[in-house]
Amino acid sequence: MKLVALPALTDNYIWLLHDGEQALVVDPGEPQPVRTALNELGLRLAAILVTHHHADHTGGVAALAKETGAAVHLPAHELIPVDGHRHAEGATVAILGLPWQVLEVPGHTRGHIAWYGAEVGGTPLLFCGDTLFSAGCGRLFEGTAQQMHASVSRLAALPEPTRVCCAHEYTLSNLAFARAVEPHNLERDRYEALCRHRRAQGEPTLPSSIGLERAVNPFLRCGEVAVRDAVIRHAGLPADADQVALFAALRRWKDEFR
């Protein structure tokens, strides 16, 4: 199986996974990058996976499905006006001969899901949409801080080698915020240098990994003393603030960070 990040729109990635003959794509916000890749690689589109309803993740779904006959797999609890198979928590769907587990991860939207493949080329694969970013997490457009904290904590509990396929190239801006929160994190410094090199070469910073995100992502590190103390100082929280309060304050800080 080969994994390809297709740049789309302003800063989106449409993820394409293929076996040399058939492919799946995730969150095609526009159709043309997918059309081009299918043509250049000589692939047939077998399936389209969607994580949530925002237009930059669904804008190309209907056209691609009509043109290719690909099966469309959608979140059960999102309003997406496209015909397809709708899946909720606990579902396992066979796509490209592999089992994909549906994880409900609300927060960015109420019905957001992630797609987890535990058996993809020997290394697990996570398509997490806008729930988890490298060194960050999604904004709380519809859900609560409690929901998002639970969602990213759930993803952080996946095996460390799991490849994290986020839907946006936000890594460098997220790392700048992570540096403000936790300035003495050497692992983050090394990762930031690598990401700057990749972007200078015109390459994606993604996929990341769960193990790396545990080491550098402040939204997964609210229990670390340095992160906890920084958030308490910045937000004026009581010293005994719980994890959800810390997470909510950290998300507000990121919303305002420039």
mmCIF file of C-alpha atoms in Angstrom:
data_model
loop_
_atom_site.group_PDB
_atom_site.id
_atom_site.type_symbol
_atom_site.label_atom_id
_atom_site.label_comp_id
_atom_site.label_asym_id
_atom_site.label_seq_id
_atom_site.Cartn_x
_atom_site.Cartn_y
_atom_site.Cartn_z
ATOM 1 C CA MET A 1 0.000 0.000 0.000
ATOM 2 C CA LYS A 2 1.262 3.470 -0.894
ATOM 3 C CA LEU A 3 0.140 6.647 0.866
ATOM 4 C CA VAL A 4 0.104 9.988 -0.959
ATOM 5 C CA ALA A 5 -0.794 13.464 0.347
ATOM 6 C CA LEU A 6 -2.529 15.462 -2.411
ATOM 7 C CA PRO A 7 -2.402 19.232 -1.774
ATOM 8 C CA ALA A 8 -5.801 20.867 -2.262
ATOM 9 C CA LEU A 9 -7.472 24.254 -1.843
ATOM 10 C CA THR A 10 -5.305 26.528 0.345
ATOM 11 C CA ASP A 11 -3.741 24.211 2.907
ATOM 12 C CA ASN A 12 -5.757 20.971 2.793
ATOM 13 C CA TYR A 13 -4.480 17.490 2.104
ATOM 14 C CA ILE A 14 -6.594 14.844 0.414
ATOM 15 C CA TRP A 15 -5.107 11.523 1.462
ATOM 16 C CA LEU A 16 -4.862 8.822 -1.202
ATOM 17 C CA LEU A 17 -4.026 5.216 -0.354
ATOM 18 C CA HIS A 18 -3.545 2.688 -3.148
ATOM 19 C CA ASP A 19 -2.293 -0.799 -3.982
ATOM 20 C CA GLY A 20 -1.185 0.004 -7.524
ATOM 21 C CA GLU A 21 -4.605 -0.727 -8.981
ATOM 22 C CA GLN A 22 -7.328 0.541 -6.638
ATOM 23 C CA ALA A 23 -7.389 3.567 -4.360
ATOM 24 C CA LEU A 24 -9.303 5.221 -1.591
ATOM 25 C CA VAL A 25 -9.300 8.940 -0.880
ATOM 26 C CA VAL A 26 -10.134 10.775 2.315
ATOM 27 C CA ASP A 27 -11.932 14.135 2.565
ATOM 28 C CA PRO A 28 -11.725 15.309 -1.053
ATOM 29 C CA GLY A 29 -12.512 19.000 -0.723
ATOM 30 C CA GLU A 30 -12.163 19.401 -4.485
ATOM 31 C CA PRO A 31 -12.115 16.777 -7.245
ATOM 32 C CA GLN A 32 -9.285 17.833 -9.540
ATOM 33 C CA PRO A 33 -6.257 16.741 -7.455
ATOM 34 C CA VAL A 34 -7.832 13.295 -7.185
ATOM 35 C CA ARG A 35 -8.610 13.101 -10.901
ATOM 36 C CA THR A 36 -5.029 14.054 -11.730
ATOM 37 C CA ALA A 37 -3.516 11.507 -9.341
ATOM 38 C CA LEU A 38 -5.767 8.686 -10.542
ATOM 39 C CA ASN A 39 -4.841 9.423 -14.148
ATOM 40 C CA GLU A 40 -1.099 9.738 -13.519
ATOM 41 C CA LEU A 41 -0.924 6.583 -11.390
ATOM 42 C CA GLY A 42 -3.368 4.534 -13.452
ATOM 43 C CA LEU A 43 -5.687 3.861 -10.519
ATOM 44 C CA ARG A 44 -9.369 3.100 -10.107
ATOM 45 C CA LEU A 45 -11.084 4.926 -7.257
ATOM 46 C CA ALA A 46 -12.814 2.306 -5.119
ATOM 47 C CA ALA A 47 -13.869 4.343 -2.072
ATOM 48 C CA ILE A 48 -14.230 7.824 -0.651
ATOM 49 C CA LEU A 49 -13.977 8.267 3.119
ATOM 50 C CA VAL A 50 -15.283 11.393 4.857
ATOM 51 C CA THR A 51 -14.569 12.556 8.421
ATOM 52 C CA HIS A 52 -16.969 15.510 8.807
ATOM 53 C CA HIS A 53 -19.304 17.857 6.987
ATOM 54 C CA HIS A 54 -17.206 20.968 6.316
ATOM 55 C CA ALA A 55 -17.079 21.964 2.652
ATOM 56 C CA ASP A 56 -13.292 21.822 2.392
ATOM 57 C CA HIS A 57 -13.605 18.091 3.170
ATOM 58 C CA THR A 58 -16.677 17.240 1.100
ATOM 59 C CA GLY A 59 -16.649 19.588 -1.914
ATOM 60 C CA GLY A 60 -15.399 16.953 -4.353
ATOM 61 C CA VAL A 61 -17.266 13.917 -3.048
ATOM 62 C CA ALA A 62 -20.355 14.000 -5.265
ATOM 63 C CA ALA A 63 -18.462 14.638 -8.502
ATOM 64 C CA LEU A 64 -15.877 11.925 -7.834
ATOM 65 C CA ALA A 65 -18.525 9.394 -6.850
ATOM 66 C CA LYS A 66 -20.518 10.109 -10.007
ATOM 67 C CA GLU A 67 -17.464 9.931 -12.278
ATOM 68 C CA THR A 68 -15.894 6.804 -10.798
ATOM 69 C CA GLY A 69 -18.676 4.836 -9.117
ATOM 70 C CA ALA A 70 -16.630 4.817 -5.906
ATOM 71 C CA ALA A 71 -18.418 3.807 -2.721
ATOM 72 C CA VAL A 72 -18.887 6.747 -0.346
ATOM 73 C CA HIS A 73 -18.457 6.235 3.413
ATOM 74 C CA LEU A 74 -19.836 8.995 5.625
ATOM 75 C CA PRO A 75 -20.226 9.832 9.331
ATOM 76 C CA ALA A 76 -23.603 8.693 10.635
ATOM 77 C CA HIS A 77 -24.331 11.907 12.522
ATOM 78 C CA GLU A 78 -23.237 14.620 10.085
ATOM 79 C CA LEU A 79 -25.526 16.405 7.633
ATOM 80 C CA ILE A 80 -23.817 15.746 4.295
ATOM 81 C CA PRO A 81 -26.147 15.835 1.264
ATOM 82 C CA VAL A 82 -24.474 12.937 -0.557
ATOM 83 C CA ASP A 83 -25.696 9.373 -0.977
ATOM 84 C CA GLY A 84 -23.490 6.804 0.706
ATOM 85 C CA HIS A 85 -22.927 4.354 3.526
ATOM 86 C CA ARG A 86 -23.201 5.968 6.957
ATOM 87 C CA HIS A 87 -21.110 4.658 9.835
ATOM 88 C CA ALA A 88 -21.127 5.196 13.595
ATOM 89 C CA GLU A 89 -18.890 4.298 16.523
ATOM 90 C CA GLY A 90 -17.796 0.681 16.569
ATOM 91 C CA ALA A 91 -18.319 -0.029 12.879
ATOM 92 C CA THR A 92 -15.619 -1.876 10.970
ATOM 93 C CA VAL A 93 -15.650 -1.429 7.209
ATOM 94 C CA ALA A 94 -13.664 -3.497 4.681
ATOM 95 C CA ILE A 95 -12.041 -1.222 2.094
ATOM 96 C CA LEU A 96 -9.206 -2.219 -0.251
ATOM 97 C CA GLY A 97 -9.219 -5.582 1.484
ATOM 98 C CA LEU A 98 -8.382 -4.021 4.851
ATOM 99 C CA PRO A 99 -10.515 -3.470 7.973
ATOM 100 C CA TRP A 100 -11.123 0.163 8.941
ATOM 101 C CA GLN A 101 -12.485 1.015 12.365
ATOM 102 C CA VAL A 102 -14.791 4.021 12.793
ATOM 103 C CA LEU A 103 -13.971 6.168 15.827
ATOM 104 C CA GLU A 104 -16.380 8.921 16.870
ATOM 105 C CA VAL A 105 -14.253 11.942 17.864
ATOM 106 C CA PRO A 106 -16.581 14.925 18.422
ATOM 107 C CA GLY A 107 -15.318 18.392 19.216
ATOM 108 C CA HIS A 108 -14.495 20.139 15.954
ATOM 109 C CA THR A 109 -17.972 19.127 14.792
ATOM 110 C CA ARG A 110 -20.572 17.153 16.705
ATOM 111 C CA GLY A 111 -20.476 14.094 14.455
ATOM 112 C CA HIS A 112 -16.799 14.021 13.459
ATOM 113 C CA ILE A 113 -15.298 10.568 12.935
ATOM 114 C CA ALA A 114 -11.800 9.219 12.342
ATOM 115 C CA TRP A 115 -10.834 6.205 10.275
ATOM 116 C CA TYR A 116 -8.314 3.831 11.861
ATOM 117 C CA GLY A 117 -6.604 1.054 9.929
ATOM 118 C CA ALA A 118 -4.611 -1.219 12.223
ATOM 119 C CA GLU A 119 -3.320 -3.465 9.429
ATOM 120 C CA VAL A 120 -2.004 -1.128 6.741
ATOM 121 C CA GLY A 121 1.440 -2.179 5.565
ATOM 122 C CA GLY A 122 2.595 -3.188 9.021
ATOM 123 C CA THR A 123 2.089 0.280 10.498
ATOM 124 C CA PRO A 124 -1.326 1.504 11.692
ATOM 125 C CA LEU A 125 -2.854 4.433 9.851
ATOM 126 C CA LEU A 126 -5.167 7.137 11.197
ATOM 127 C CA PHE A 127 -7.188 9.540 9.061
ATOM 128 C CA CYS A 128 -8.228 12.053 11.707
ATOM 129 C CA GLY A 129 -9.648 14.957 9.684
ATOM 130 C CA ASP A 130 -9.624 18.132 11.767
ATOM 131 C CA THR A 131 -9.631 16.521 15.210
ATOM 132 C CA LEU A 132 -5.889 16.075 15.686
ATOM 133 C CA PHE A 133 -3.234 18.111 13.907
ATOM 134 C CA SER A 134 0.488 17.756 14.208
ATOM 135 C CA ALA A 135 1.348 19.800 17.320
ATOM 136 C CA GLY A 136 -2.274 20.965 17.547
ATOM 137 C CA CYS A 137 -5.961 20.113 17.459
ATOM 138 C CA GLY A 138 -9.059 21.413 15.730
ATOM 139 C CA ARG A 139 -11.069 24.441 16.739
ATOM 140 C CA LEU A 140 -14.242 23.901 18.742
ATOM 141 C CA PHE A 141 -16.819 24.925 16.157
ATOM 142 C CA GLU A 142 -19.684 22.751 17.399
ATOM 143 C CA GLY A 143 -18.466 20.569 20.255
ATOM 144 C CA THR A 144 -17.175 21.242 23.745
ATOM 145 C CA ALA A 145 -13.724 21.276 25.281
ATOM 146 C CA GLN A 146 -14.688 18.184 27.243
ATOM 147 C CA GLN A 147 -15.568 16.351 24.026
ATOM 148 C CA MET A 148 -12.403 17.417 22.231
ATOM 149 C CA HIS A 149 -10.212 16.547 25.202
ATOM 150 C CA ALA A 150 -11.748 13.083 25.284
ATOM 151 C CA SER A 151 -11.359 12.714 21.513
ATOM 152 C CA VAL A 152 -7.683 13.668 21.299
ATOM 153 C CA SER A 153 -6.930 11.623 24.420
ATOM 154 C CA ARG A 154 -8.519 8.637 22.733
ATOM 155 C CA LEU A 155 -6.392 9.109 19.637
ATOM 156 C CA ALA A 156 -3.280 9.588 21.778
ATOM 157 C CA ALA A 157 -3.886 6.130 23.251
ATOM 158 C CA LEU A 158 -3.437 4.458 19.855
ATOM 159 C CA PRO A 159 -0.147 2.618 19.246
ATOM 160 C CA GLU A 160 2.862 4.941 19.053
ATOM 161 C CA PRO A 161 3.845 3.998 15.456
ATOM 162 C CA THR A 162 0.387 4.939 14.134
ATOM 163 C CA ARG A 163 0.754 7.324 11.203
ATOM 164 C CA VAL A 164 -1.293 10.480 11.823
ATOM 165 C CA CYS A 165 -2.803 11.775 8.581
ATOM 166 C CA CYS A 166 -4.204 15.210 9.389
ATOM 167 C CA ALA A 167 -6.209 17.159 6.846
ATOM 168 C CA HIS A 168 -4.303 20.473 6.918
ATOM 169 C CA GLU A 169 -0.720 21.699 6.665
ATOM 170 C CA TYR A 170 -0.770 23.614 9.949
ATOM 171 C CA THR A 171 2.339 22.071 11.482
ATOM 172 C CA LEU A 172 4.742 25.024 11.562
ATOM 173 C CA SER A 173 2.186 27.463 12.971
ATOM 174 C CA ASN A 174 1.174 24.877 15.562
ATOM 175 C CA LEU A 175 4.818 24.359 16.517
ATOM 176 C CA ALA A 176 5.248 28.112 17.044
ATOM 177 C CA PHE A 177 2.424 27.973 19.576
ATOM 178 C CA ALA A 178 3.848 24.826 21.155
ATOM 179 C CA ARG A 179 7.143 26.689 21.644
ATOM 180 C CA ALA A 180 5.330 29.508 23.460
ATOM 181 C CA VAL A 181 3.658 27.006 25.772
ATOM 182 C CA GLU A 182 6.640 24.724 26.391
ATOM 183 C CA PRO A 183 9.833 26.563 25.331
ATOM 184 C CA HIS A 184 12.323 23.957 26.563
ATOM 185 C CA ASN A 185 11.003 20.894 24.726
ATOM 186 C CA LEU A 186 14.044 19.625 22.809
ATOM 187 C CA GLU A 187 12.065 16.976 20.928
ATOM 188 C CA ARG A 188 9.817 19.728 19.576
ATOM 189 C CA ASP A 189 12.869 21.767 18.526
ATOM 190 C CA ARG A 190 14.231 18.812 16.540
ATOM 191 C CA TYR A 191 10.854 18.197 14.942
ATOM 192 C CA GLU A 192 10.428 21.861 14.015
ATOM 193 C CA ALA A 193 13.823 21.893 12.282
ATOM 194 C CA LEU A 194 12.835 18.796 10.300
ATOM 195 C CA CYS A 195 9.477 20.308 9.336
ATOM 196 C CA ARG A 196 11.089 23.554 8.182
ATOM 197 C CA HIS A 197 13.434 21.541 5.976
ATOM 198 C CA ARG A 198 10.551 19.553 4.513
ATOM 199 C CA ARG A 199 8.528 22.648 3.706
ATOM 200 C CA ALA A 200 11.581 24.337 2.140
ATOM 201 C CA GLN A 201 11.803 21.305 -0.156
ATOM 202 C CA GLY A 202 8.108 21.604 -1.006
ATOM 203 C CA GLU A 203 7.264 18.420 0.931
ATOM 204 C CA PRO A 204 4.438 17.829 3.424
ATOM 205 C CA THR A 205 5.286 17.713 7.106
ATOM 206 C CA LEU A 206 2.805 14.839 7.392
ATOM 207 C CA PRO A 207 2.106 12.138 8.284
ATOM 208 C CA SER A 208 3.193 12.495 11.873
ATOM 209 C CA SER A 209 2.951 9.658 14.401
ATOM 210 C CA ILE A 210 1.139 9.164 17.676
ATOM 211 C CA GLY A 211 4.433 8.704 19.509
ATOM 212 C CA LEU A 212 5.782 11.977 18.129
ATOM 213 C CA GLU A 213 2.576 13.841 18.948
ATOM 214 C CA ARG A 214 2.741 12.663 22.552
ATOM 215 C CA ALA A 215 6.193 14.244 22.726
ATOM 216 C CA VAL A 216 5.513 17.598 21.037
ATOM 217 C CA ASN A 217 1.776 18.359 20.966
ATOM 218 C CA PRO A 218 0.716 20.567 23.901
ATOM 219 C CA PHE A 219 -2.905 19.408 23.580
ATOM 220 C CA LEU A 220 -1.728 15.889 24.430
ATOM 221 C CA ARG A 221 0.552 17.151 27.198
ATOM 222 C CA CYS A 222 -1.743 18.992 29.602
ATOM 223 C CA GLY A 223 -0.609 16.602 32.322
ATOM 224 C CA GLU A 224 3.032 17.583 31.907
ATOM 225 C CA VAL A 225 4.232 19.985 34.602
ATOM 226 C CA ALA A 226 5.693 22.542 32.178
ATOM 227 C CA VAL A 227 2.512 22.699 30.084
ATOM 228 C CA ARG A 228 0.216 22.717 33.092
ATOM 229 C CA ASP A 229 2.145 25.550 34.769
ATOM 230 C CA ALA A 230 2.244 27.619 31.570
ATOM 231 C CA VAL A 231 -1.512 27.335 31.049
ATOM 232 C CA ILE A 232 -2.282 28.143 34.685
ATOM 233 C CA ARG A 233 -0.083 31.264 34.496
ATOM 234 C CA HIS A 234 -1.487 32.406 31.163
ATOM 235 C CA ALA A 235 -5.155 31.841 32.002
ATOM 236 C CA GLY A 236 -5.065 32.606 35.709
ATOM 237 C CA LEU A 237 -6.464 29.190 36.575
ATOM 238 C CA PRO A 238 -6.401 27.775 40.111
ATOM 239 C CA ALA A 239 -3.525 25.427 40.863
ATOM 240 C CA ASP A 240 -5.914 22.481 41.159
ATOM 241 C CA ALA A 241 -7.551 22.995 37.749
ATOM 242 C CA ASP A 242 -8.569 19.701 36.168
ATOM 243 C CA GLN A 243 -7.490 18.380 32.776
ATOM 244 C CA VAL A 244 -10.573 19.608 30.927
ATOM 245 C CA ALA A 245 -10.216 23.142 32.341
ATOM 246 C CA LEU A 246 -6.556 23.155 31.327
ATOM 247 C CA PHE A 247 -7.389 21.882 27.860
ATOM 248 C CA ALA A 248 -10.137 24.498 27.391
ATOM 249 C CA ALA A 249 -7.794 27.301 28.456
ATOM 250 C CA LEU A 250 -5.069 25.996 26.153
ATOM 251 C CA ARG A 251 -7.486 25.936 23.222
ATOM 252 C CA ARG A 252 -8.565 29.535 23.954
ATOM 253 C CA TRP A 253 -4.912 30.560 24.126
ATOM 254 C CA LYS A 254 -4.273 28.998 20.728
ATOM 255 C CA ASP A 255 -7.350 30.731 19.265
ATOM 256 C CA GLU A 256 -5.858 34.096 20.258
ATOM 257 C CA PHE A 257 -2.208 33.291 19.471
ATOM 258 C CA ARG A 258 -0.472 35.325 16.789
#
